[in-house]
PDB file of C-alpha atoms in Angstrom:
ATOM      1  CA  MET A  15      76.548  88.697 116.566  1.00  0.00           C
ATOM      2  CA  THR A  16      79.109  88.288 119.317  1.00  0.00           C
ATOM      3  CA  GLU A  17      77.873  87.457 122.778  1.00  0.00           C
ATOM      4  CA  PRO A  18      78.580  90.255 125.290  1.00  0.00           C
ATOM      5  CA  SER A  19      80.507  87.847 127.542  1.00  0.00           C
ATOM      6  CA  SER A  20      82.689  86.815 124.586  1.00  0.00           C
ATOM      7  CA  THR A  21      83.428  90.455 123.801  1.00  0.00           C
ATOM      8  CA  LEU A  22      84.326  91.156 127.425  1.00  0.00           C
ATOM      9  CA  GLN A  23      86.506  88.043 127.526  1.00  0.00           C
ATOM     10  CA  THR A  24      88.298  89.131 124.348  1.00  0.00           C
ATOM     11  CA  VAL A  25      88.932  92.596 125.784  1.00  0.00           C
ATOM     12  CA  GLU A  26      90.315  91.005 128.949  1.00  0.00           C
ATOM     13  CA  TRP A  27      92.627  88.732 126.921  1.00  0.00           C
ATOM     14  CA  LEU A  28      93.894  91.724 124.960  1.00  0.00           C
ATOM     15  CA  ARG A  29      94.396  93.753 128.111  1.00  0.00           C
ATOM     16  CA  THR A  30      96.367  91.047 129.931  1.00  0.00           C
ATOM     17  CA  SER A  31      98.354  89.497 127.070  1.00  0.00           C
ATOM     18  CA  PRO A  32     102.068  90.299 126.973  1.00  0.00           C
ATOM     19  CA  LYS A  33     102.093  89.984 123.159  1.00  0.00           C
ATOM     20  CA  ILE A  34      99.301  90.176 120.599  1.00  0.00           C
ATOM     21  CA  VAL A  35      99.728  88.923 117.040  1.00  0.00           C
ATOM     22  CA  ILE A  36      97.173  89.525 114.300  1.00  0.00           C
ATOM     23  CA  LEU A  37      97.477  87.904 110.878  1.00  0.00           C
ATOM     24  CA  THR A  38      95.775  89.532 107.894  1.00  0.00           C
ATOM     25  CA  GLY A  39      95.392  88.501 104.296  1.00  0.00           C
ATOM     26  CA  ALA A  40      93.724  89.738 101.141  1.00  0.00           C
ATOM     27  CA  GLY A  41      90.288  89.965 102.730  1.00  0.00           C
ATOM     28  CA  VAL A  42      91.213  93.005 104.809  1.00  0.00           C
ATOM     29  CA  SER A  43      91.937  95.058 101.667  1.00  0.00           C
ATOM     30  CA  LYS A  44      88.935  93.847  99.673  1.00  0.00           C
ATOM     31  CA  GLU A  45      86.681  96.548 101.135  1.00  0.00           C
ATOM     32  CA  SER A  46      89.207  99.105  99.849  1.00  0.00           C
ATOM     33  CA  GLY A  47      88.645  97.902  96.287  1.00  0.00           C
ATOM     34  CA  VAL A  48      91.639  95.579  95.998  1.00  0.00           C
ATOM     35  CA  PRO A  49      90.301  92.273  94.664  1.00  0.00           C
ATOM     36  CA  THR A  50      91.616  89.022  96.056  1.00  0.00           C
ATOM     37  CA  PHE A  51      93.116  86.512  93.666  1.00  0.00           C
ATOM     38  CA  ARG A  52      89.935  84.460  93.957  1.00  0.00           C
ATOM     39  CA  ASP A  53      87.563  87.320  93.139  1.00  0.00           C
ATOM     40  CA  ALA A  54      86.005  87.515  89.724  1.00  0.00           C
ATOM     41  CA  ILE A  55      87.278  90.583  87.899  1.00  0.00           C
ATOM     42  CA  ASP A  56      85.124  92.250  85.302  1.00  0.00           C
ATOM     43  CA  GLY A  57      86.127  94.125  82.194  1.00  0.00           C
ATOM     44  CA  LEU A  58      89.245  93.240  80.242  1.00  0.00           C
ATOM     45  CA  TRP A  59      90.568  90.828  82.857  1.00  0.00           C
ATOM     46  CA  ALA A  60      87.330  88.841  83.330  1.00  0.00           C
ATOM     47  CA  LYS A  61      88.444  86.106  80.938  1.00  0.00           C
ATOM     48  CA  TYR A  62      91.684  85.413  82.827  1.00  0.00           C
ATOM     49  CA  ASP A  63      92.182  83.353  85.973  1.00  0.00           C
ATOM     50  CA  PRO A  64      94.354  85.388  88.379  1.00  0.00           C
ATOM     51  CA  GLN A  65      95.734  82.220  89.946  1.00  0.00           C
ATOM     52  CA  GLN A  66      96.991  81.192  86.504  1.00  0.00           C
ATOM     53  CA  LEU A  67      98.353  84.631  85.558  1.00  0.00           C
ATOM     54  CA  ALA A  68     100.467  84.687  88.710  1.00  0.00           C
ATOM     55  CA  THR A  69     102.560  81.712  87.608  1.00  0.00           C
ATOM     56  CA  LYS A  70     105.974  81.266  86.072  1.00  0.00           C
ATOM     57  CA  ALA A  71     104.381  79.353  83.180  1.00  0.00           C
ATOM     58  CA  ALA A  72     102.059  82.263  82.348  1.00  0.00           C
ATOM     59  CA  PHE A  73     104.967  84.702  82.413  1.00  0.00           C
ATOM     60  CA  GLN A  74     107.057  82.476  80.176  1.00  0.00           C
ATOM     61  CA  ALA A  75     104.154  82.079  77.730  1.00  0.00           C
ATOM     62  CA  ASN A  76     103.142  85.749  77.600  1.00  0.00           C
ATOM     63  CA  PRO A  77     105.238  88.158  79.694  1.00  0.00           C
ATOM     64  CA  LYS A  78     103.493  91.272  78.335  1.00  0.00           C
ATOM     65  CA  LEU A  79     100.086  89.951  79.403  1.00  0.00           C
ATOM     66  CA  VAL A  80     101.343  89.174  82.902  1.00  0.00           C
ATOM     67  CA  TRP A  81     103.107  92.566  83.231  1.00  0.00           C
ATOM     68  CA  ASP A  82      99.925  94.340  82.071  1.00  0.00           C
ATOM     69  CA  TRP A  83      97.853  92.423  84.597  1.00  0.00           C
ATOM     70  CA  TYR A  84     100.210  93.298  87.449  1.00  0.00           C
ATOM     71  CA  GLU A  85     100.196  96.941  86.358  1.00  0.00           C
ATOM     72  CA  TYR A  86      96.382  96.857  86.476  1.00  0.00           C
ATOM     73  CA  ARG A  87      96.535  95.488  90.035  1.00  0.00           C
ATOM     74  CA  ARG A  88      99.155  98.093  91.055  1.00  0.00           C
ATOM     75  CA  GLY A  89      96.796 100.788  89.764  1.00  0.00           C
ATOM     76  CA  LEU A  90      93.998  99.447  91.955  1.00  0.00           C
ATOM     77  CA  VAL A  91      96.290  99.534  94.983  1.00  0.00           C
ATOM     78  CA  ARG A  92      97.441 103.102  94.218  1.00  0.00           C
ATOM     79  CA  GLN A  93      93.801 104.261  94.122  1.00  0.00           C
ATOM     80  CA  ALA A  94      92.743 102.302  97.207  1.00  0.00           C
ATOM     81  CA  GLN A  95      92.382 103.927 100.601  1.00  0.00           C
ATOM     82  CA  PRO A  96      92.602 102.272 104.022  1.00  0.00           C
ATOM     83  CA  ASN A  97      89.208 101.016 105.132  1.00  0.00           C
ATOM     84  CA  PRO A  98      87.714 100.841 108.647  1.00  0.00           C
ATOM     85  CA  GLY A  99      89.458  97.491 109.217  1.00  0.00           C
ATOM     86  CA  HIS A 100      92.896  99.017 108.580  1.00  0.00           C
ATOM     87  CA  ILE A 101      92.038 101.979 110.816  1.00  0.00           C
ATOM     88  CA  ALA A 102      90.736  99.704 113.603  1.00  0.00           C
ATOM     89  CA  LEU A 103      93.921  97.621 113.555  1.00  0.00           C
ATOM     90  CA  ALA A 104      96.026 100.785 113.846  1.00  0.00           C
ATOM     91  CA  ALA A 105      93.862 101.909 116.772  1.00  0.00           C
ATOM     92  CA  LEU A 106      94.367  98.534 118.470  1.00  0.00           C
ATOM     93  CA  GLU A 107      98.111  98.886 117.973  1.00  0.00           C
ATOM     94  CA  LYS A 108      98.026 102.322 119.573  1.00  0.00           C
ATOM     95  CA  ARG A 109      96.068 100.927 122.527  1.00  0.00           C
ATOM     96  CA  PHE A 110      98.236  97.799 122.793  1.00  0.00           C
ATOM     97  CA  PRO A 111     101.833  98.758 121.851  1.00  0.00           C
ATOM     98  CA  GLU A 112     102.989  95.118 122.004  1.00  0.00           C
ATOM     99  CA  LEU A 113     100.651  94.222 119.132  1.00  0.00           C
ATOM    100  CA  ILE A 114     102.352  92.849 116.032  1.00  0.00           C
ATOM    101  CA  LEU A 115     100.524  92.816 112.718  1.00  0.00           C
ATOM    102  CA  ILE A 116     101.601  90.112 110.276  1.00  0.00           C
ATOM    103  CA  THR A 117     100.255  90.469 106.756  1.00  0.00           C
ATOM    104  CA  GLN A 118     100.366  88.511 103.536  1.00  0.00           C
ATOM    105  CA  ASN A 119      99.326  91.617 101.612  1.00  0.00           C
ATOM    106  CA  VAL A 120     101.615  93.401  99.178  1.00  0.00           C
ATOM    107  CA  ASP A 121      99.616  96.636  99.297  1.00  0.00           C
ATOM    108  CA  ASP A 122     100.626  99.359 101.744  1.00  0.00           C
ATOM    109  CA  LEU A 123      97.156  99.944 103.163  1.00  0.00           C
ATOM    110  CA  HIS A 124      98.162  98.925 106.703  1.00  0.00           C
ATOM    111  CA  GLU A 125     100.928 101.537 106.607  1.00  0.00           C
ATOM    112  CA  ARG A 126      98.611 104.170 105.164  1.00  0.00           C
ATOM    113  CA  GLY A 127      96.110 103.237 107.879  1.00  0.00           C
ATOM    114  CA  ARG A 128      98.843 104.196 110.402  1.00  0.00           C
ATOM    115  CA  SER A 129      99.889 100.731 111.607  1.00  0.00           C
ATOM    116  CA  GLN A 130     103.588 100.584 112.454  1.00  0.00           C
ATOM    117  CA  ASN A 131     104.455  97.168 113.912  1.00  0.00           C
ATOM    118  CA  ILE A 132     104.028  95.262 110.644  1.00  0.00           C
ATOM    119  CA  ILE A 133     105.731  92.131 109.411  1.00  0.00           C
ATOM    120  CA  HIS A 134     105.215  91.350 105.718  1.00  0.00           C
ATOM    121  CA  LEU A 135     105.304  87.683 104.772  1.00  0.00           C
TER     122      LEU A 135
END
């Protein structure tokens, strides 16, 4: 649990900062049902290591398998909805217009959560 003084200090930093940058990765979309590459996946894909499937070598060895896996992941993203984290970041952006959100994610959940100042890495 955050100490009240830490929370107040954070609010003050946000309020007085000329620029705010927030970096997000796969963890922010996990609650929406989009597994990270390190998460165990059940069902058909349980026997495959995502970090291995996402390689050039895997594609060269079995392109259909890799395409099928990516299509599975795209389906998860299509079904996913922004979670409270995405919504909270959009609310922060509305409150602090100078906020820039940098994300490593390839899903569009930040956009669907109404964030606008997004840089995709």
